[in-house]
Coordinates of C-alpha atoms and ligand atoms in Angstrom, one line a residue:
M1 CA 51.3 19.5 37.1
S2 CA 50.6 22.9 38.6
H3 CA 48.1 24.3 36.0
S4 CA 45.5 21.7 37.0
S5 CA 45.0 23.7 40.2
Q6 CA 42.6 26.7 40.3
P7 CA 41.6 28.1 36.9
R8 CA 43.0 31.6 36.2
P9 CA 40.6 33.6 34.0
H10 CA 42.1 36.6 32.2
R11 CA 40.7 39.4 30.1
F12 CA 42.7 40.3 27.0
S13 CA 41.8 44.0 26.3
P14 CA 42.1 45.7 22.9
K15 CA 45.6 47.0 22.3
G16 CA 47.2 49.4 19.9
P17 CA 50.1 48.4 17.6
L18 CA 52.6 45.8 18.7
A19 CA 56.1 47.2 18.5
G20 CA 59.5 45.9 19.5
T21 CA 61.6 42.8 19.5
I22 CA 61.0 39.5 21.3
R23 CA 62.8 36.2 21.4
V24 CA 60.7 33.1 21.5
P25 CA 61.5 30.2 23.8
G26 CA 63.0 26.9 22.7
D27 CA 61.2 24.5 20.4
K28 CA 59.0 22.1 22.4
S29 CA 59.5 19.1 20.1
I30 CA 63.3 19.5 20.1
S31 CA 63.4 20.1 23.8
H32 CA 61.6 16.8 24.6
R33 CA 63.9 14.9 22.3
S34 CA 67.0 16.5 23.7
I35 CA 66.1 15.3 27.2
M36 CA 65.1 11.8 26.1
L37 CA 68.2 11.2 23.9
G38 CA 70.5 12.9 26.4
A39 CA 69.1 10.6 29.0
L40 CA 69.9 7.5 26.8
A41 CA 73.4 8.6 25.8
V42 CA 76.4 7.5 27.8
G43 CA 78.1 10.6 29.2
E44 CA 77.2 14.3 29.5
T45 CA 74.8 16.1 27.1
R46 CA 74.6 19.9 27.5
V47 CA 71.6 21.8 26.2
T48 CA 71.1 25.5 25.9
G49 CA 67.8 27.2 24.9
L50 CA 65.7 24.3 26.4
L51 CA 62.0 25.2 26.7
E52 CA 61.3 25.2 30.4
G53 CA 57.6 24.6 30.0
E54 CA 55.6 22.1 32.1
D55 CA 55.4 19.6 29.2
V56 CA 59.2 19.4 28.9
M57 CA 59.6 19.3 32.7
A58 CA 57.3 16.2 32.7
T59 CA 59.6 14.5 30.3
A60 CA 62.6 15.5 32.4
A61 CA 61.0 14.1 35.6
A62 CA 60.2 10.8 33.9
M63 CA 63.7 10.4 32.6
R64 CA 65.0 11.1 36.1
A65 CA 62.7 8.5 37.5
M66 CA 64.2 6.1 35.0
G67 CA 67.8 6.8 36.1
A68 CA 69.1 9.8 34.3
T69 CA 70.6 12.8 36.0
I70 CA 69.2 16.1 34.7
E71 CA 70.3 19.4 36.2
K72 CA 70.1 23.1 35.3
T73 CA 73.3 25.2 35.8
P74 CA 73.2 28.8 37.2
E75 CA 74.0 29.8 33.5
S76 CA 70.7 28.1 32.4
E77 CA 72.4 25.3 30.7
W78 CA 70.8 21.9 31.1
V79 CA 73.3 19.0 31.9
I80 CA 72.1 15.5 31.3
N81 CA 73.9 12.4 32.3
G82 CA 72.4 9.4 30.5
V83 CA 72.1 5.8 31.5
G84 CA 72.7 4.2 28.0
V85 CA 70.3 2.6 25.6
G86 CA 68.9 -0.6 27.2
A87 CA 69.7 0.5 30.8
L88 CA 66.6 2.5 31.8
L89 CA 65.6 1.8 35.4
Q90 CA 62.2 0.7 36.5
P91 CA 60.4 3.8 37.7
E92 CA 59.2 3.5 41.3
T93 CA 56.0 5.5 40.9
A94 CA 53.6 6.4 38.1
L95 CA 55.0 8.8 35.5
D96 CA 53.0 12.0 35.6
M97 CA 52.7 13.3 32.0
G98 CA 50.6 16.3 33.0
N99 CA 49.1 17.8 29.8
S100 CA 51.7 16.4 27.4
G101 CA 50.8 14.0 24.6
T102 CA 54.3 14.2 23.2
S103 CA 55.9 13.1 26.5
T104 CA 53.4 10.3 26.8
R105 CA 53.6 8.8 23.3
L106 CA 57.4 9.2 22.9
L107 CA 58.1 7.7 26.3
M108 CA 55.7 4.9 25.7
G109 CA 57.9 4.1 22.7
L110 CA 61.1 4.3 24.7
V111 CA 60.0 2.0 27.5
A112 CA 58.3 -0.5 25.1
S113 CA 61.7 -2.1 24.3
H114 CA 63.1 -2.0 27.8
G115 CA 62.3 -4.7 30.3
I116 CA 60.5 -2.4 32.6
T117 CA 56.9 -1.7 33.7
A118 CA 55.8 1.9 33.7
T119 CA 52.4 3.5 34.5
F120 CA 51.5 6.7 32.7
V121 CA 49.0 9.2 34.2
G122 CA 47.9 12.6 33.0
D123 CA 45.5 15.5 33.5
A124 CA 41.9 15.5 32.4
S125 CA 42.7 16.7 28.8
L126 CA 45.5 14.1 28.3
S127 CA 43.4 11.3 29.8
K128 CA 40.9 11.7 26.9
R129 CA 43.5 11.5 24.1
P130 CA 43.9 8.3 22.0
M131 CA 46.8 6.1 22.8
G132 CA 45.7 3.2 20.6
R133 CA 47.8 4.8 17.8
V134 CA 51.0 3.9 19.7
I135 CA 49.7 0.9 21.5
D136 CA 49.1 -0.9 18.2
P137 CA 52.6 -0.7 16.7
L138 CA 54.3 -1.1 20.1
S139 CA 52.3 -4.2 20.9
A140 CA 53.4 -5.6 17.6
M141 CA 57.0 -5.1 18.8
G142 CA 56.2 -7.1 21.9
A143 CA 55.1 -4.6 24.6
S144 CA 51.8 -5.2 26.4
Y145 CA 49.4 -2.8 28.0
T146 CA 46.9 -2.9 30.8
A147 CA 44.4 -0.2 31.5
T148 CA 43.9 0.8 35.1
P149 CA 40.5 -0.4 36.4
G150 CA 37.9 2.2 35.7
A151 CA 39.8 3.7 32.7
K152 CA 38.1 3.9 29.4
G153 CA 40.4 1.7 27.3
Q154 CA 43.2 3.0 25.2
T155 CA 43.6 6.2 27.2
L156 CA 45.5 7.1 30.3
P157 CA 46.0 5.9 32.9
L158 CA 47.7 2.9 31.5
T159 CA 50.5 0.5 32.4
S160 CA 53.1 -0.6 29.8
V161 CA 55.1 -3.8 30.2
G162 CA 58.1 -3.6 27.9
A163 CA 59.7 -6.4 25.9
Q164 CA 63.4 -7.1 26.0
P165 CA 64.3 -8.1 23.4
A166 CA 61.6 -6.4 21.4
V167 CA 60.8 -7.4 17.8
P168 CA 61.6 -5.1 14.9
I169 CA 58.6 -4.2 12.7
T170 CA 57.8 -2.4 9.5
Y171 CA 54.9 0.0 10.1
R172 CA 53.1 2.3 7.7
L173 CA 51.6 5.2 9.6
P174 CA 47.8 5.2 9.4
V175 CA 47.7 8.8 10.6
A176 CA 50.2 11.6 9.8
S177 CA 51.7 11.8 13.3
A178 CA 55.3 12.6 14.2
Q179 CA 54.5 11.3 17.7
V180 CA 53.6 7.9 16.5
K181 CA 56.6 7.8 14.1
S182 CA 58.9 8.9 17.0
A183 CA 57.5 6.3 19.4
I184 CA 58.3 3.5 17.0
L185 CA 61.8 4.9 16.2
L186 CA 62.6 5.3 19.9
A187 CA 61.4 1.7 20.6
G188 CA 63.6 0.7 17.7
L189 CA 66.7 2.1 19.4
N190 CA 66.8 -0.9 21.8
T191 CA 65.4 -3.5 19.4
P192 CA 67.7 -5.9 17.7
G193 CA 67.7 -5.6 13.9
I194 CA 66.1 -2.9 11.7
T195 CA 62.9 -1.1 12.6
T196 CA 61.1 0.6 9.7
V197 CA 58.5 3.4 9.6
I198 CA 56.8 4.3 6.4
E199 CA 55.4 7.8 6.2
P200 CA 52.9 8.4 3.4
V201 CA 52.8 12.1 4.4
P202 CA 55.9 13.7 5.8
T203 CA 55.7 15.0 9.4
R204 CA 58.2 16.9 11.5
D205 CA 61.6 15.2 11.2
H206 CA 63.2 16.3 14.5
S207 CA 63.5 12.7 15.7
E208 CA 65.3 11.6 12.6
R209 CA 67.7 14.6 12.7
M210 CA 68.5 14.2 16.4
L211 CA 68.8 10.4 16.4
K212 CA 71.4 10.8 13.6
G213 CA 73.1 13.6 15.5
F214 CA 73.4 11.3 18.6
G215 CA 75.1 8.7 16.4
A216 CA 72.2 6.3 15.8
D217 CA 72.3 4.3 12.6
L218 CA 69.2 5.8 10.9
W219 CA 68.6 6.4 7.2
V220 CA 65.8 7.8 5.1
E221 CA 64.8 6.8 1.6
E222 CA 62.0 7.8 -0.7
A223 CA 60.0 5.0 -2.3
N224 CA 56.8 5.4 -4.3
G225 CA 56.4 9.0 -3.0
E226 CA 56.6 7.8 0.7
R227 CA 59.3 8.4 3.2
V228 CA 60.9 5.2 4.5
I229 CA 62.8 5.6 7.8
R230 CA 65.0 2.8 9.1
I231 CA 66.8 2.5 12.3
R232 CA 69.3 -0.2 13.4
G233 CA 68.7 -1.0 17.0
E234 CA 71.0 -1.7 20.0
A235 CA 72.6 1.6 19.3
E236 CA 75.1 3.4 21.5
L237 CA 74.2 7.1 21.6
K238 CA 77.0 9.6 22.0
P239 CA 76.4 12.7 24.2
Q240 CA 75.8 16.0 22.4
I241 CA 76.0 19.8 22.8
I242 CA 72.6 21.1 21.7
D243 CA 71.4 24.6 21.1
V244 CA 67.6 24.5 20.8
P245 CA 66.2 26.8 18.2
G246 CA 63.1 28.9 19.0
D247 CA 59.7 27.3 18.6
P248 CA 57.8 28.4 15.4
S249 CA 54.6 27.2 17.0
S250 CA 55.1 29.8 19.8
A251 CA 56.2 32.5 17.3
A252 CA 53.0 31.9 15.4
F253 CA 50.9 33.7 18.0
F254 CA 53.0 36.9 17.7
I255 CA 53.2 36.6 13.9
V256 CA 49.4 36.6 13.7
A257 CA 49.1 39.4 16.3
G258 CA 51.6 41.5 14.3
L259 CA 49.7 40.9 11.1
I260 CA 46.2 41.7 12.4
V261 CA 46.7 44.6 14.8
P262 CA 46.9 47.8 12.8
G263 CA 50.2 49.7 12.8
S264 CA 52.2 46.7 14.2
D265 CA 55.9 46.1 13.4
V266 CA 57.6 43.4 15.4
L267 CA 60.9 41.5 15.2
I268 CA 60.7 37.9 16.4
R269 CA 64.1 36.5 17.0
N270 CA 65.3 32.9 16.8
V271 CA 62.4 31.3 14.9
G272 CA 63.0 27.7 13.8
L273 CA 62.1 27.3 10.2
N274 CA 62.5 23.5 9.6
P275 CA 60.5 23.0 6.4
T276 CA 58.4 20.3 8.2
R277 CA 57.2 23.0 10.6
A278 CA 57.0 26.2 8.6
G279 CA 53.6 25.8 6.9
I280 CA 52.0 28.7 8.9
I281 CA 54.5 31.2 7.4
H282 CA 53.8 30.1 3.8
V283 CA 50.0 30.2 4.4
L284 CA 50.1 33.6 6.0
R285 CA 52.2 35.0 3.2
Q286 CA 49.7 33.5 0.7
M287 CA 47.0 35.5 2.5
G288 CA 49.1 38.7 2.0
G289 CA 51.0 38.8 5.2
S290 CA 54.3 40.7 5.4
I291 CA 56.8 38.3 7.0
E292 CA 60.4 39.0 6.2
E293 CA 63.2 36.6 7.1
V294 CA 66.3 38.4 8.5
D295 CA 69.6 36.8 9.3
A296 CA 68.8 33.3 8.1
R297 CA 71.2 30.9 9.9
E298 CA 71.6 27.4 11.4
V299 CA 71.1 26.6 15.1
G300 CA 71.4 23.1 16.4
G301 CA 71.3 21.7 12.9
E302 CA 68.0 23.4 12.1
P303 CA 67.3 26.5 9.9
V304 CA 66.5 29.6 11.9
A305 CA 65.8 33.2 11.1
D306 CA 64.5 36.4 12.8
L307 CA 61.2 37.4 11.4
R308 CA 60.0 41.0 10.8
V309 CA 56.2 41.1 10.8
R310 CA 54.2 44.1 9.8
H311 CA 50.5 44.7 9.9
S312 CA 49.0 43.6 6.6
A313 CA 45.7 43.5 4.8
L314 CA 45.0 39.7 4.7
H315 CA 42.7 38.0 2.3
G316 CA 41.0 34.6 2.6
I317 CA 42.3 31.5 0.8
D318 CA 41.6 27.8 0.4
V319 CA 44.3 26.3 2.5
D320 CA 46.0 23.3 0.8
P321 CA 45.3 20.2 3.0
A322 CA 48.8 19.0 2.0
V323 CA 50.4 21.7 4.3
V324 CA 48.4 20.5 7.4
P325 CA 51.2 18.3 8.9
S326 CA 53.7 21.2 8.7
M327 CA 51.4 23.5 10.7
V328 CA 49.2 21.1 12.6
D329 CA 49.4 23.1 15.8
E330 CA 48.9 26.5 14.2
F331 CA 45.3 26.2 12.9
P332 CA 43.7 27.7 16.0
V333 CA 45.7 31.0 15.5
L334 CA 45.3 30.8 11.7
F335 CA 41.5 30.7 12.3
V336 CA 41.9 34.0 14.2
A337 CA 43.9 35.6 11.3
A338 CA 41.3 34.4 8.8
S339 CA 38.5 36.0 11.0
L340 CA 40.0 39.4 10.2
A341 CA 40.9 38.7 6.5
R342 CA 38.9 39.9 3.5
G343 CA 36.7 37.1 2.1
R344 CA 36.5 33.4 2.9
T345 CA 39.1 31.0 4.2
V346 CA 38.5 27.3 3.8
C347 CA 40.5 24.8 5.9
T348 CA 40.0 21.1 5.3
G349 CA 41.9 17.9 6.2
L350 CA 42.0 18.8 9.9
E351 CA 40.6 15.6 11.4
E352 CA 43.7 15.4 13.7
L353 CA 42.7 18.7 15.3
R354 CA 39.9 16.9 17.1
V355 CA 42.3 14.8 19.2
K356 CA 44.7 17.5 20.3
E357 CA 44.7 18.9 23.8
S358 CA 41.1 19.7 23.0
D359 CA 38.8 19.3 20.0
R360 CA 40.4 22.3 18.3
I361 CA 37.7 22.6 15.6
T362 CA 34.7 22.7 17.9
V363 CA 36.4 24.6 20.7
M364 CA 37.7 27.3 18.3
R365 CA 34.4 27.5 16.5
Q366 CA 32.7 28.2 19.9
A367 CA 35.3 30.6 21.0
L368 CA 35.3 32.6 17.8
E369 CA 31.5 32.7 17.6
L370 CA 31.5 34.1 21.1
A371 CA 33.9 36.8 20.0
G372 CA 31.6 37.7 17.0
A373 CA 33.5 36.0 14.1
H374 CA 31.7 34.3 11.3
V375 CA 32.8 30.7 11.3
T376 CA 31.3 27.4 10.2
E377 CA 32.5 24.1 11.6
I378 CA 32.7 21.2 9.1
E379 CA 33.6 17.6 9.9
D380 CA 37.3 18.0 8.9
G381 CA 37.8 21.7 9.2
M382 CA 36.5 25.2 9.3
I383 CA 35.1 27.9 6.9
I384 CA 35.7 31.4 8.0
E385 CA 34.2 34.6 6.6
G386 CA 36.6 37.4 7.5
T387 CA 35.8 41.0 8.5
A388 CA 38.2 42.6 5.9
G389 CA 40.3 44.0 8.6
A390 CA 37.6 45.3 11.0
P391 CA 38.2 44.2 14.6
L392 CA 36.0 41.4 15.9
P393 CA 33.4 42.7 18.4
G394 CA 34.9 40.6 21.2
I395 CA 33.0 39.5 24.3
S396 CA 31.1 41.9 26.5
G397 CA 29.7 40.9 29.9
E398 CA 30.4 37.8 31.8
A399 CA 30.9 35.3 29.1
Q400 CA 34.3 33.5 28.8
V401 CA 36.0 31.4 26.2
A402 CA 36.2 27.8 27.4
T403 CA 39.8 26.7 26.8
H404 CA 39.4 23.0 28.0
L405 CA 43.0 22.9 29.4
D406 CA 44.4 23.7 25.9
H407 CA 47.3 26.2 25.9
R408 CA 46.9 27.0 22.2
I409 CA 43.2 27.9 22.6
A410 CA 44.1 30.3 25.4
M411 CA 46.9 32.0 23.4
S412 CA 44.9 32.1 20.1
M413 CA 42.0 33.8 21.9
A414 CA 44.4 36.2 23.6
V415 CA 45.5 37.3 20.1
A416 CA 41.8 37.6 19.1
G417 CA 41.2 39.7 22.2
I418 CA 43.9 42.3 21.6
A419 CA 42.6 42.7 18.1
S420 CA 38.9 43.1 19.1
Q421 CA 36.7 46.0 20.0
H422 CA 35.7 45.0 23.6
G423 CA 38.3 42.4 24.5
V424 CA 38.0 38.7 25.1
T425 CA 38.0 36.8 28.5
V426 CA 39.4 33.3 28.6
D427 CA 38.5 31.0 31.4
D428 CA 42.0 29.8 32.2
I429 CA 45.4 31.0 31.2
G430 CA 47.2 28.4 33.4
P431 CA 47.8 25.9 30.6
I432 CA 49.9 28.5 28.7
A433 CA 52.7 27.4 31.0
T434 CA 52.8 24.0 29.4
S435 CA 54.5 25.4 26.2
F436 CA 55.1 29.1 26.6
P437 CA 55.8 30.2 30.2
N438 CA 56.7 33.8 29.3
F439 CA 53.9 34.4 26.8
M440 CA 52.1 37.0 29.0
D441 CA 55.3 38.9 29.6
L442 CA 56.2 39.0 25.9
L443 CA 52.7 40.1 25.0
A444 CA 52.7 42.9 27.7
G445 CA 56.1 44.0 26.4
L446 CA 55.1 44.4 22.8
T447 CA 51.8 46.1 23.6
A448 CA 53.1 48.5 26.4
Ligands
S3P501 C1 54.7 16.7 18.1 C2 53.9 16.2 17.1 C3 52.5 16.7 16.8 C4 52.2 18.0 17.5 C5 52.7 18.1 18.9 C6 54.2 17.8 19.0 C7 56.0 16.1 18.3 O1 51.6 15.8 17.2 O2 50.8 18.3 17.5 O3 52.5 19.3 19.5 O4 56.8 16.7 19.0 O5 56.3 15.1 17.7 P1 51.1 14.6 16.2 O6 52.4 13.9 15.8 O7 50.3 13.6 17.0 O8 50.4 15.2 15.1

């Protein structure tokens, strides 16, 4: 993928108030799933609002390599002609997953129950991320895996040999991961019988909603405080018309920027507010943030609103670890907000952050320290002593934040930079294109 070329350093200078209206791009999780399920339905699926980031394009390229037709119309609608569940073709070359863990894990699920062999490769960040969490359940369903010689083990590059027919399993998730849940459910689509996933802690439910929307036989029960999700396999999916709501994880950068830059007043349109994703909004409100929902509505079967965000005096809190799955991607930017709050913010239960695109606890601790924040790294989280609204010093001289190919580190430290005294330089803004291609333009527009 293109961002692995030359690093693009960028200095984010201090900016005055953010003012104006933006519209955030489509939700990354929903965009991936729209392409995958569209590519498995028989007939034509049409998608508007698709996120055209590199991660989603990696999913599209993989589904094309396995037989689907995926095209963008001049009106920016995406038209997908699927092959049907069970009819994926053998890809001729390795599937390049770029930086995208979601593409990799969900597609590993899909191909596990098809009689095809597929090799997955990725960039330096993705090649360090654990795949054992999907290899374990998918092996139990009958798929097998071989690591490429020289690879470390349960990491990319790896080759998957699918099982047809696969064996249905009942699997209790050992980590709160929507990617693992989704991989098993997608494998279950082409598996005879009923595949069951038990979630002790609920994670984002886009796969369940969309599989049902496409006509899969999927049902969810509560048992002993756990979510039990069942899917009956050998389904026929029916093509859909999908309008992808805006990504709350992308909106989060502008929500925090609006809250911490004095005088700001911004309207962020089209923010998806699925309860399994909206943790950041609740936490920022608990910290005293003014975030008002305007025009609450439904888009593509998901709750959506426009958010009016005004500069607020934030105060530190102990973040309830129970909210972690509903804001797992938003902690880097929450750490930035907490760095400017009054008092101490304590975040725990964040083990999963260490296996994202980078180790987001260590990398954010280093980045915020460099920018003059008072942060302490703990094994499962971070403790932050805020400045009570005073801007962070920022980084003077040649030093740069090391982003480790992690888009969310780059965008979080961009927000820290505009709210600092001297600005913040990040070593590479290239990875921002994986999830938020127009981030720089929207930031420039609001701070002009
Ligand atoms: C995602 C799930 C999350 C999240 C990722 C997208 C998804 O990962 O971090 O950005 O679309 O299912 P985990 O499920 O591994 O926590």
